[in-house]
Coordinates of C-alpha atoms and ligand atoms in Angstrom, one line a residue:
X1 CA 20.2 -6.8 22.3
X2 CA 19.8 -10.3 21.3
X3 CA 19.4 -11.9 17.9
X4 CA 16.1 -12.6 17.1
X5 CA 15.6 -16.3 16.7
X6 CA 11.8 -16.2 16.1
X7 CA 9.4 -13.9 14.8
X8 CA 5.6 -13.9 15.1
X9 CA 3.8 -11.9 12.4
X10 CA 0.9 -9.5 13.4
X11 CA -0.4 -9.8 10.0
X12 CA -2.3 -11.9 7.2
X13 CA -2.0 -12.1 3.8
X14 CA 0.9 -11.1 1.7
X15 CA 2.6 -9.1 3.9
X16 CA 2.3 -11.8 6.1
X17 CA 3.9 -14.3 4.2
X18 CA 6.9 -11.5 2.4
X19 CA 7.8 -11.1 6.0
X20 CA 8.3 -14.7 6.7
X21 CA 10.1 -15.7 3.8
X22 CA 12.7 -13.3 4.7
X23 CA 12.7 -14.5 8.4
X24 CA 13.3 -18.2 7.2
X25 CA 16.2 -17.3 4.4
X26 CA 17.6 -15.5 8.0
X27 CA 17.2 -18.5 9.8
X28 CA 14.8 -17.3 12.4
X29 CA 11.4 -19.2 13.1
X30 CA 8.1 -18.0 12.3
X31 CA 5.3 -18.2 14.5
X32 CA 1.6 -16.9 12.4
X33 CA -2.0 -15.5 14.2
X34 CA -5.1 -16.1 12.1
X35 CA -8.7 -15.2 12.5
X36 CA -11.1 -18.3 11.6
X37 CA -11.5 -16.9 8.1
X38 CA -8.0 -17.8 7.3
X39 CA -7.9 -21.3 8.9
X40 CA -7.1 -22.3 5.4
X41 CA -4.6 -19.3 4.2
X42 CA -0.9 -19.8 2.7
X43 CA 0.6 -17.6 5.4
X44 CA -1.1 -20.1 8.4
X45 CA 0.4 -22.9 6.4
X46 CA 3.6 -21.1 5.6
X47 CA 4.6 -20.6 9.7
X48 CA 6.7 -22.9 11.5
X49 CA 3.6 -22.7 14.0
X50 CA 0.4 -21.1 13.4
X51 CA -2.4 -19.6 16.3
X52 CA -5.9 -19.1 15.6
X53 CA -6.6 -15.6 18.1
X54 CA -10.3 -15.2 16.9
X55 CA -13.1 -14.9 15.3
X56 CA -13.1 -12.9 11.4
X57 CA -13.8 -9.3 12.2
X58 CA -10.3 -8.3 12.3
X59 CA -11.3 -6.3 15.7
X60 CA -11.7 -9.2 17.3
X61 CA -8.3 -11.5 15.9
X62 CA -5.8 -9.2 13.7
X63 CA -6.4 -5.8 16.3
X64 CA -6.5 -8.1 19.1
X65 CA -3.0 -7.0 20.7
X66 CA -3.0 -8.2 23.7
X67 CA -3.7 -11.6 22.4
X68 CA -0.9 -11.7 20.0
X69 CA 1.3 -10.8 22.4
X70 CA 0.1 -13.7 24.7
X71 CA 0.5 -15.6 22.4
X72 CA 4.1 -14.4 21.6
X73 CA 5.5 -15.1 25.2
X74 CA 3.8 -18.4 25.3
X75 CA 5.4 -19.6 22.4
X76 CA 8.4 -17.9 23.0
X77 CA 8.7 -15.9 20.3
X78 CA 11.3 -12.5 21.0
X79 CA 9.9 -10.2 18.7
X80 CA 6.5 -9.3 16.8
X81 CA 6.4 -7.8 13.1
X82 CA 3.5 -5.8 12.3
X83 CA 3.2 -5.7 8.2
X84 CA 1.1 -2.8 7.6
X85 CA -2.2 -1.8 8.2
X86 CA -3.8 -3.8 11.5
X87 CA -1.6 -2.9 14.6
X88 CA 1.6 -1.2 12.6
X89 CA 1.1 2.5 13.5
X90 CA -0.8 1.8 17.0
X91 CA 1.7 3.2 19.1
X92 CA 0.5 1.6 22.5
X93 CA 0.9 -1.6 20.9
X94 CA 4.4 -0.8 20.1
X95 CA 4.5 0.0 23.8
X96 CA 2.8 -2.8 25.2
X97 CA 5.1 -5.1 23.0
X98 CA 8.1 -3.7 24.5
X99 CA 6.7 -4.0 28.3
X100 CA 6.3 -7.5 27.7
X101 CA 9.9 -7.8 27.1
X102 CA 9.8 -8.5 23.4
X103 CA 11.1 -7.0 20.3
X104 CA 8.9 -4.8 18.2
X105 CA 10.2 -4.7 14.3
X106 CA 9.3 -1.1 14.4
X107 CA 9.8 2.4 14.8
X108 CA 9.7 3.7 18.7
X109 CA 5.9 4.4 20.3
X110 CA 7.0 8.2 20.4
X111 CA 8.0 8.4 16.4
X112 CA 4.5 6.6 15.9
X113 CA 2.7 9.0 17.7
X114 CA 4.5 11.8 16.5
X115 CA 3.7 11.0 12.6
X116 CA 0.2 9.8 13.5
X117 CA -0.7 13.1 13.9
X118 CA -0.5 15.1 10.1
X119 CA -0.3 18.3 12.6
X120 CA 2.0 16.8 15.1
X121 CA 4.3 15.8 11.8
X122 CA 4.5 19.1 10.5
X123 CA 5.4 20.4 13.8
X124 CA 7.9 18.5 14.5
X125 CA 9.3 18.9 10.7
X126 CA 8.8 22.4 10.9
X127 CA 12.6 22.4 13.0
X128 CA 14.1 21.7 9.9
X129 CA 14.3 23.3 6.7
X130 CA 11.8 21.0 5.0
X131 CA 9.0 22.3 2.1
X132 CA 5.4 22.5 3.5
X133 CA 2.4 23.1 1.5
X134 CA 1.2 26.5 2.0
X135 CA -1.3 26.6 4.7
X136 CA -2.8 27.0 8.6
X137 CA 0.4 26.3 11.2
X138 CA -2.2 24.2 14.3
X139 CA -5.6 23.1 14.1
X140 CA -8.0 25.7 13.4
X141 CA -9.3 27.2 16.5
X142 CA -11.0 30.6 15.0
X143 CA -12.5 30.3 11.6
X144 CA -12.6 33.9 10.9
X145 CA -8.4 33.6 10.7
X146 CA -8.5 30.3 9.1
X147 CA -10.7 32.2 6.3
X148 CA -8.7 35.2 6.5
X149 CA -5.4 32.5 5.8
X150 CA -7.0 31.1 2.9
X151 CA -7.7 33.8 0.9
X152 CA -4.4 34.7 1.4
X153 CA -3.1 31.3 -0.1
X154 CA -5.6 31.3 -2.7
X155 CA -8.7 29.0 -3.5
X156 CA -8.8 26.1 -4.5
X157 CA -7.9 25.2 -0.1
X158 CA -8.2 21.7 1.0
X159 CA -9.0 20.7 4.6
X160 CA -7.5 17.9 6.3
X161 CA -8.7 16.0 9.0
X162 CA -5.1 15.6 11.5
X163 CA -5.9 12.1 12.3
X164 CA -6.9 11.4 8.7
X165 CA -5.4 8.3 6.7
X166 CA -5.8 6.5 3.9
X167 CA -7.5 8.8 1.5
X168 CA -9.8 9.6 4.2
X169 CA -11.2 13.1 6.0
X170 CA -10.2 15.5 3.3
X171 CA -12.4 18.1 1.3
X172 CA -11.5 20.9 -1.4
X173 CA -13.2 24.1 -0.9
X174 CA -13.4 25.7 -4.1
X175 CA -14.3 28.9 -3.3
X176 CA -15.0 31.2 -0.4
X177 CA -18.7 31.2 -0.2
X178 CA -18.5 27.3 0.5
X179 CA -16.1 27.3 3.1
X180 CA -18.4 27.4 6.4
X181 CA -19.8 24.1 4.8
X182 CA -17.3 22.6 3.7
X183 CA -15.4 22.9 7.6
X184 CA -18.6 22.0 9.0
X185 CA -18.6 18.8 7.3
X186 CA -15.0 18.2 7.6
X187 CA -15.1 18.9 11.2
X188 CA -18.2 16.1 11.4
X189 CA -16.3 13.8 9.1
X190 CA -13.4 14.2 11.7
X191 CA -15.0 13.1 14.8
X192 CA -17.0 10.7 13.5
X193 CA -14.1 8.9 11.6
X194 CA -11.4 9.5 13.4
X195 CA -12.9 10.6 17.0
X196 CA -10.6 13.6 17.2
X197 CA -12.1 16.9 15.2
X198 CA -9.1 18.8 14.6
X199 CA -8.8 20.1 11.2
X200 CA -6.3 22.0 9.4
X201 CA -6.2 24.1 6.0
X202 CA -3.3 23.2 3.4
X203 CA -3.3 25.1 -0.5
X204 CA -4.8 22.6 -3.0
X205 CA -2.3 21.5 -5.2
X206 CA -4.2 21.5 -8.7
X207 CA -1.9 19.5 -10.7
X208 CA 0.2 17.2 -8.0
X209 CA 1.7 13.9 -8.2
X210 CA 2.4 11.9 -4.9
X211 CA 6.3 10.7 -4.9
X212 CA 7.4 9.5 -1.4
X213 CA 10.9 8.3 -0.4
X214 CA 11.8 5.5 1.6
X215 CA 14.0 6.1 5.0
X216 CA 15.6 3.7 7.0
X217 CA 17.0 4.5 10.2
X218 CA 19.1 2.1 13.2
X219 CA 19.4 2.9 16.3
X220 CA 22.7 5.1 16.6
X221 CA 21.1 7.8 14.9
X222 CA 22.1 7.0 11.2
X223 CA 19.6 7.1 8.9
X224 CA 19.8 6.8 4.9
X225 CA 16.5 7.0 2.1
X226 CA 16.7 4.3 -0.5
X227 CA 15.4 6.9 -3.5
X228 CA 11.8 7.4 -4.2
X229 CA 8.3 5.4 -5.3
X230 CA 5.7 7.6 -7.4
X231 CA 2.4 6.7 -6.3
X232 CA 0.2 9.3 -8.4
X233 CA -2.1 6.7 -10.0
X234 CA -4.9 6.8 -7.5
X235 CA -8.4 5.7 -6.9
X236 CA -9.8 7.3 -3.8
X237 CA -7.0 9.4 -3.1
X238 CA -5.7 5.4 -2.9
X239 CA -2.8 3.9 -4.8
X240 CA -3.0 1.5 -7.5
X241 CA -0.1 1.6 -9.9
X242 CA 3.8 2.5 -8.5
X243 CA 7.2 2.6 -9.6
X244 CA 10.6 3.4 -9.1
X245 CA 12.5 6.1 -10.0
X246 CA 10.0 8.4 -11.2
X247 CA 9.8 9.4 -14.6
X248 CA 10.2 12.8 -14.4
X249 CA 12.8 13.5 -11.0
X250 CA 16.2 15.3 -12.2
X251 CA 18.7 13.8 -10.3
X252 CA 19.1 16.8 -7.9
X253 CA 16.1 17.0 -7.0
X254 CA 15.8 13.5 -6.1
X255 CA 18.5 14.4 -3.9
X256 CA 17.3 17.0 -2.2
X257 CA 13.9 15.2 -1.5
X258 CA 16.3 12.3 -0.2
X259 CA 18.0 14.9 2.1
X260 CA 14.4 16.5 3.3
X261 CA 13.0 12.4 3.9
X262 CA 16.2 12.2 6.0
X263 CA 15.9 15.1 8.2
X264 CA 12.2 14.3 8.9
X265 CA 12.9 10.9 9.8
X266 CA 15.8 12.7 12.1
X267 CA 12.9 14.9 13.1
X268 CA 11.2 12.2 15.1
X269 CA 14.7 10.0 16.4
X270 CA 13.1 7.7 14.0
X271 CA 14.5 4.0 13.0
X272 CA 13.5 1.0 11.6
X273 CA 12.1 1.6 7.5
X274 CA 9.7 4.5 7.2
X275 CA 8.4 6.5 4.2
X276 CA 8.1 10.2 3.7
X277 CA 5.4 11.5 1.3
X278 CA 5.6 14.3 -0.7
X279 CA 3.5 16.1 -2.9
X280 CA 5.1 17.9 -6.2
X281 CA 3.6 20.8 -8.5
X282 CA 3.8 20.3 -12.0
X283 CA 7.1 22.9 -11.2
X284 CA 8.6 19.8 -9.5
X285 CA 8.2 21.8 -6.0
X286 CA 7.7 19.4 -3.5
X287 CA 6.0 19.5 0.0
X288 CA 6.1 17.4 2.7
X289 CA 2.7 15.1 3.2
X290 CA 3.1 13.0 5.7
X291 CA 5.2 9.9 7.1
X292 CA 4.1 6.9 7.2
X293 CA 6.1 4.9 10.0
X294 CA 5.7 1.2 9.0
X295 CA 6.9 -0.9 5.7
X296 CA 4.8 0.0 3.1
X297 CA 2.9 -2.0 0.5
X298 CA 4.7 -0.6 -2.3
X299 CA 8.1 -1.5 -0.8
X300 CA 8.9 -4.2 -3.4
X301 CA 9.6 -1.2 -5.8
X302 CA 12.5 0.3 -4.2
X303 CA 13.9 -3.6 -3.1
X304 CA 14.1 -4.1 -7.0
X305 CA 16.1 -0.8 -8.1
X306 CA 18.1 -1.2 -4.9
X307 CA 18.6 -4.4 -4.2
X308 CA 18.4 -4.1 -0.9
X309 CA 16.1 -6.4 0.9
X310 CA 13.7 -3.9 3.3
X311 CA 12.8 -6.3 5.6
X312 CA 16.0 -7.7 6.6
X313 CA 17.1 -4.7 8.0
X314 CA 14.0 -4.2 9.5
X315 CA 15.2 -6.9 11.6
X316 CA 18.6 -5.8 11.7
X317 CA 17.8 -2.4 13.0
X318 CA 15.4 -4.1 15.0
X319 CA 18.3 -6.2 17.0
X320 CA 20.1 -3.1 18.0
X321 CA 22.7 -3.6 14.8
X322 CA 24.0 -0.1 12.9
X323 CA 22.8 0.2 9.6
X324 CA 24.3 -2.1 7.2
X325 CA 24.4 -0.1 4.1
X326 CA 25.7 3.5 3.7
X327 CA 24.0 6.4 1.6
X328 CA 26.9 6.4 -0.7
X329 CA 27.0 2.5 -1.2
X330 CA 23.5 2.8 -3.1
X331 CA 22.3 3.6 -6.4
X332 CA 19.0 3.0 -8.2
X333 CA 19.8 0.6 -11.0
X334 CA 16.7 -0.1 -13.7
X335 CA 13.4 0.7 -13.3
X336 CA 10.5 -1.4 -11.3
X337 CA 6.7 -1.1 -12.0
X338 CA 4.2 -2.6 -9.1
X339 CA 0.3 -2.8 -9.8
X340 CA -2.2 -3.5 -7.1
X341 CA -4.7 -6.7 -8.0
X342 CA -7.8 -5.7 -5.9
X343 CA -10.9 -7.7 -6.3
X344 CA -12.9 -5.0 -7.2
X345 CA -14.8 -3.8 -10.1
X346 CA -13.2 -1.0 -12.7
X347 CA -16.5 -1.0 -14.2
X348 CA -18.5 0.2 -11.4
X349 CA -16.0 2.6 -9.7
X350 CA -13.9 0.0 -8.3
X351 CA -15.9 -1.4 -6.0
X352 CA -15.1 -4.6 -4.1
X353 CA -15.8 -8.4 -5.5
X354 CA -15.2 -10.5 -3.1
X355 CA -15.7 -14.5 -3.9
X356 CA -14.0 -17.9 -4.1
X357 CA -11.2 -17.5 -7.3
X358 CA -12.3 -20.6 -9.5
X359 CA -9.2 -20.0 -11.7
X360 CA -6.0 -18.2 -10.0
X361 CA -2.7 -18.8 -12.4
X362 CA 0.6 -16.7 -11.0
X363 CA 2.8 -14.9 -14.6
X364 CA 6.1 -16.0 -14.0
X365 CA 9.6 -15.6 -15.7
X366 CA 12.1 -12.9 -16.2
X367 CA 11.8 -9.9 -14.1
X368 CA 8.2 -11.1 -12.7
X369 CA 7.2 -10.7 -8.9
X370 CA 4.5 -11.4 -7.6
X371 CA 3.8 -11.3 -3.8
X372 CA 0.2 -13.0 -2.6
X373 CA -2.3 -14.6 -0.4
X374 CA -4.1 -17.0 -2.0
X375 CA -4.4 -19.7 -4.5
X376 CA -6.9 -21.1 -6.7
X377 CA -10.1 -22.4 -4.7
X378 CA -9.5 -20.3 -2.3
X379 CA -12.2 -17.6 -1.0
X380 CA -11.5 -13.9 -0.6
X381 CA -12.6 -12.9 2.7
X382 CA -15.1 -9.8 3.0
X383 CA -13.7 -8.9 6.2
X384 CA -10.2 -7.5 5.2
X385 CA -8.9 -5.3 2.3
X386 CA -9.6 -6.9 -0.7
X387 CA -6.2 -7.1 -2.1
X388 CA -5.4 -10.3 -4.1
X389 CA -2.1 -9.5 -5.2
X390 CA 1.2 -7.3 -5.8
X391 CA 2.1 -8.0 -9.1
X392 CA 6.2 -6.4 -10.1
X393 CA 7.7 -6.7 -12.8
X394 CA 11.6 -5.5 -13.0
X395 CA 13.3 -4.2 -16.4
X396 CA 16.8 -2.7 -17.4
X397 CA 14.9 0.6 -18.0
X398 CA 11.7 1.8 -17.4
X399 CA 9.8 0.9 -20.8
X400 CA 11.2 -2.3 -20.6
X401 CA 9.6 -2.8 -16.7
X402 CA 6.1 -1.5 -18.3
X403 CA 6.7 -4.4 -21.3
X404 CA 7.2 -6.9 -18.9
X405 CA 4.0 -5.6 -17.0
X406 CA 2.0 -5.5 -19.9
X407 CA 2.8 -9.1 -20.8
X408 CA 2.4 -10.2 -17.2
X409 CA -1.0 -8.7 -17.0
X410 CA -2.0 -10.5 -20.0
X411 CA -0.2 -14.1 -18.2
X412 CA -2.3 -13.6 -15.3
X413 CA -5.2 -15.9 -14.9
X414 CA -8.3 -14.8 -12.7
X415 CA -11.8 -15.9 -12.5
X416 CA -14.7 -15.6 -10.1
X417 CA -14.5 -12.2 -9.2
X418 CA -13.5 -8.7 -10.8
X419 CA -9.8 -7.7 -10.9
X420 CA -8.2 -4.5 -11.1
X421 CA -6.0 -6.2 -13.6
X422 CA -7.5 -4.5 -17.0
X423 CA -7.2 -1.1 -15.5
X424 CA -3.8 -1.6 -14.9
X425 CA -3.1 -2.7 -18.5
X426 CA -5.2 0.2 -19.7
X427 CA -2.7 2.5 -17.3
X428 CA 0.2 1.0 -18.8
X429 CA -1.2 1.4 -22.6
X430 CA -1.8 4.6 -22.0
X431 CA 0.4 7.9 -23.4
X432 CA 0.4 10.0 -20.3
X433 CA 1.4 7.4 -18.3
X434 CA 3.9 6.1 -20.9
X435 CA 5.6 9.8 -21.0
X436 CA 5.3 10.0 -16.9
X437 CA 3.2 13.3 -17.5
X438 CA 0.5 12.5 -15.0
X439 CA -0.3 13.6 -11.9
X440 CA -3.1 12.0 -9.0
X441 CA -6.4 12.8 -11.5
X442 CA -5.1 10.0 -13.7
X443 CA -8.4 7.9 -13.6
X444 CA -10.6 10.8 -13.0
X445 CA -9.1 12.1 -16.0
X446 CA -8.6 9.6 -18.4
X447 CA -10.1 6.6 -17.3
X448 CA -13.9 5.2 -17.8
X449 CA -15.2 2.0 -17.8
X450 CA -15.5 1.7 -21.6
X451 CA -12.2 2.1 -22.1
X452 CA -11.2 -1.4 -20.8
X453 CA -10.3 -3.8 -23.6
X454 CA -13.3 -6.4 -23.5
X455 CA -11.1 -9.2 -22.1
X456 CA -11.9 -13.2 -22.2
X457 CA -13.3 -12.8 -18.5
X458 CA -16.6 -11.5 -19.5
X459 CA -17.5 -13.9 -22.0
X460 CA -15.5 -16.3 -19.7
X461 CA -17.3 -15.4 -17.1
X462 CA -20.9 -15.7 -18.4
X463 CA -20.3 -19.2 -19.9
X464 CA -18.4 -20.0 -16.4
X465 CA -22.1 -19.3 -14.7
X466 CA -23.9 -20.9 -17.2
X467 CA -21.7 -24.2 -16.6
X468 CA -21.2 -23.9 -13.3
X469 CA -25.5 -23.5 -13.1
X470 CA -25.7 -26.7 -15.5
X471 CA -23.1 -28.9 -13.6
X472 CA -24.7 -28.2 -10.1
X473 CA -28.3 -28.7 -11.7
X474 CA -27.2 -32.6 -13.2
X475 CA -24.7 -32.8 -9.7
X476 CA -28.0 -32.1 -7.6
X477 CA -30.0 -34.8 -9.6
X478 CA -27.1 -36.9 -9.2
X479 CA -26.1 -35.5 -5.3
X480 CA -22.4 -35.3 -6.1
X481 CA -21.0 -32.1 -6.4
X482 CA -18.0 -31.0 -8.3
X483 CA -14.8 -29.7 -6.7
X484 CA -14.3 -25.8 -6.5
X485 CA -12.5 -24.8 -9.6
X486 CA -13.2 -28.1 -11.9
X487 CA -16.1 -26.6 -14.1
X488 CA -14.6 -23.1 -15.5
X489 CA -11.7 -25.2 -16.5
X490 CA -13.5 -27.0 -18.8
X491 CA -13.7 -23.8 -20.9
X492 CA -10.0 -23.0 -20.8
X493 CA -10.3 -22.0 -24.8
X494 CA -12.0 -18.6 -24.0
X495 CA -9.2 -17.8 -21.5
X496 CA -6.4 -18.3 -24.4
X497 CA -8.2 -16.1 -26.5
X498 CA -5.8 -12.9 -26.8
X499 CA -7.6 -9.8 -27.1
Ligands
ADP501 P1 -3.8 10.0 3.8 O1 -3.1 10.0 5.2 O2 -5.2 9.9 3.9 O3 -3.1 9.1 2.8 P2 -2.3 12.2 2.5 O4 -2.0 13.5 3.2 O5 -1.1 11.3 2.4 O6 -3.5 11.5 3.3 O7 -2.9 12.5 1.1 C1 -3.4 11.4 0.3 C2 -3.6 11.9 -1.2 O8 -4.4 13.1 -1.2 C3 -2.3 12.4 -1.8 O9 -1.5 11.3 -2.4 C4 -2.8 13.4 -2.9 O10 -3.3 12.6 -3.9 C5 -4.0 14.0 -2.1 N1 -3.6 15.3 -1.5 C6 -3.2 15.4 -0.2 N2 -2.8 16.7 0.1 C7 -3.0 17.4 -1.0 C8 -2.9 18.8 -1.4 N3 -2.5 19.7 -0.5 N4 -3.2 19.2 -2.7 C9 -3.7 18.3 -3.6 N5 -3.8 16.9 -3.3 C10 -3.5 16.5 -2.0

């Protein structure tokens, strides 16, 4: 296969833009898409060449395949990155990429297709001797069996939508008196989400934490896991804070989750960088989830421990190379802690704030990443996730990476919408999450609104109104408007205030 010499990216934001810095430091071109809302956005500006595809509603621009790849051949592009989210697991985009004679920076269409399907995956896993949660084999075709099956497992029983994803389509049954309405409702939830009602039952794991392990495959048939993420802070079965290694693996266990992650990946002839999920009892059993078949937003994590940089083998991989790197040539070294900086709300169950950031000011120094979208001025759209930021922070060890995060938090400067930056402080202030003894019920456990530190932004925030409502009131007498971002700064004090 030939070497790539220039990339378009099916993506906005900072996946976008983490994809194309890596291009560029390979010397391939970039070529970026963009719907109208993001005439103005780093990654458009970033690009060698940028194409607007469509209007906002990412159904009509970001979902639009078959204009991206238009625009791909006409601009001569050989191959197409997804990112995540968008077009990354759509198999017959994979597909159609390929019958239009380019490159996609991907997994096959089959692997998608077979780990699209939670049911599917287990199948295909089930050849191998890889832990499952205790549950229903295929979607549940005679209830009075599936209820037969779960007493049998034992209540608390969770059922799962197969097309499910991202924290969606899932509900405990608690007991078996509630489990005709719980599967009615699942099976409704199903088809109305997901258009596809098959449901299956799976134990509920009372006490779990979600560690996944990333895989990355060529396409000889090698394939090699670079260690694992924990994930088990959660907000809507969601991630919010991750790190690598996890604080409580021994180092054979960690090995034999590395060998299971392997031999699902081998399950599906997969290649290119994947991620098997797992979920672990507080025994440190674990069971396979699920495999997500794209890069994953977390990825920084394992690129810091391992040095390794994810996407440039992506490409590799991608170009028909073998694998670069052998199992035995890596080993985790320090310890890397990744929060997510959402414009939503902590205070009212985390719910999305979209609006123009008045103040935006990046932490920087020693062992401080941060991968992003935007800058100051700029406007959040409402149309896509409302992720601001990925904010990393690297450390010799693992308190030292949560030192560094704390005092990176505290560096950061938003303003003009709600971050999910004080909850991520509170996480890292907090003893269970200091000791690594936590598990997914993190915030429903520990965590309410009251608990955030007051920070400056309130305060900062009402007096940032009040200005903002004075300065338009005299710029309307005098018709001259002030600059987005001008009048908050002239309060800078009450953002220096430490708490
Ligand atoms: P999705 O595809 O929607 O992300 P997953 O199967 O990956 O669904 O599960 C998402 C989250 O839901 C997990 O990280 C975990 O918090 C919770 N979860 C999933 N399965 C179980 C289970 N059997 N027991 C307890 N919690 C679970």
């Amino acid at each position: 296969m030939p070497d790539i010499k220039k990339i378009l990216v099916a993506n906005r934001g900072e996946i976008a833009l983490r994809v194309m810095r890596t291009a560029r430091e390979m010397g391939i071109a970039t070529v970026a898409v963009y719907s109208e809302a993001d005439r103005h956005a780093l990654h458009v500006r970033y690009a060698d060449e940028a194409v607007c595809i469509g209007p906002a509603p990412s159904s009509e621009s970001y979902l639009r395949g078959d204009k991206i790849i238009e625009v791909a051949q006409r601009l001569g592009a050989d191959a197409i990155h997804p990112g995540y989210g968008f077009l990354s697991e759509n198999a017959g985009f994979s597909r159609a990429v390929r019958e239009a004679g380019l490159i996609f920076i991907g997994p096959s269409p089959e692997s998608i297709e077979v780990m699209g399907s939670k049911l599917a995956a287990k199948k295909a896993a089930s050849q191998y001797n890889i832990p499952m949660v205790p549950g229903t084999e295929g979607a549940i075709t005679d209830r009075a069996e599936a209820k037969l099956i779960s007493g049998e497992i034992g209540y608390p029983i969770l059922i799962k939508a197969s097309a499910g994803g991202g924290g969606k389509g899932m509900r405990i049954v608690e007991k078996p008196e509630d489990f005709d309405e719980q599967m009615d409702r699942a099976v409704s939830e199903a088809v109305s989400s997901f258009g596809d009602g098959s449901v299956f039952i799976e134990k509920y794991i009372t006490s779990p934490k979600h560690i996944e392990i990333q895989v990355l495959g060529d396409q000889h048939g090698n394939i090699i896991h670079l260690f694992e993420r924990e994930c088990s802070v959660q907000r809507r079965h969601q991630k919010v804070v991750e790190e690598a290694p996890s604080a409580v693996l021994t180092p054979e266990i960690r090995e034999a989750m590395g060998r299971s992650a392997v031999e699902v990946a081998r399950s599906c002839q997969y290649y290119g960088a994947g991620t098997v999920e797992f979920i672990v009892d507080e025994a440190l059993n674990f069971y396979f989830l699920e495999m997500n078949t794209r890069l994953q937003v977390e990825h920084p994590v394992t690129e810091l421990i391992t040095g390794v940089d994810l996407v440039k083998h992506m490409i590799y991989v991608a170009e028909g190379k073998p694998l670069a790197l052998r199992q035995e040539d890596l080993a985790i070294k320090g310890h890397a802690v990744e929060v997510r900086v959402y414009a939503e709300d902590p205070a009212t169950n985390f719910l999305p704030d979209v609006g123009t950031l008045h103040t935006y000011v990046r932490p920087q120094g020693n062992g401080v990443r941060v991968d992003d979208g935007f800058e100051q001025g700029m406007e959040i759209p409402i149309h896509y996730d409302p992720m601001i930021a990925k904010l990393i922070t690297y450390g010799q060890d693992r308190e030292e990476a949560i030192q560094k995060m704390i005092r990176a938090i505290d560096e950061y400067q938003i303003t003009g919408v709600q971050t999910t930056l004080p909850f991520c402080r509170f996480v890292m202030e907090h003893e269970a999450f200091r000791s690594g003894n936590f598990d997914t019920h993190f915030v429903a456990k520990y965590f309410t609104p009251d608990k955030l530190s007051p920070t400056p932004d309130a305060d900062y925030r009402q007096v940032a109104a009040l200005l903002t409502a004075r300065v338009l009131e005299q710029g309307r007498k005098r018709a001259a408007l002030p600059t987005p971002g001008e009048a908050p700064g002239a309060v800078s004090k009450w953002r220096n205030r430490k708490n």
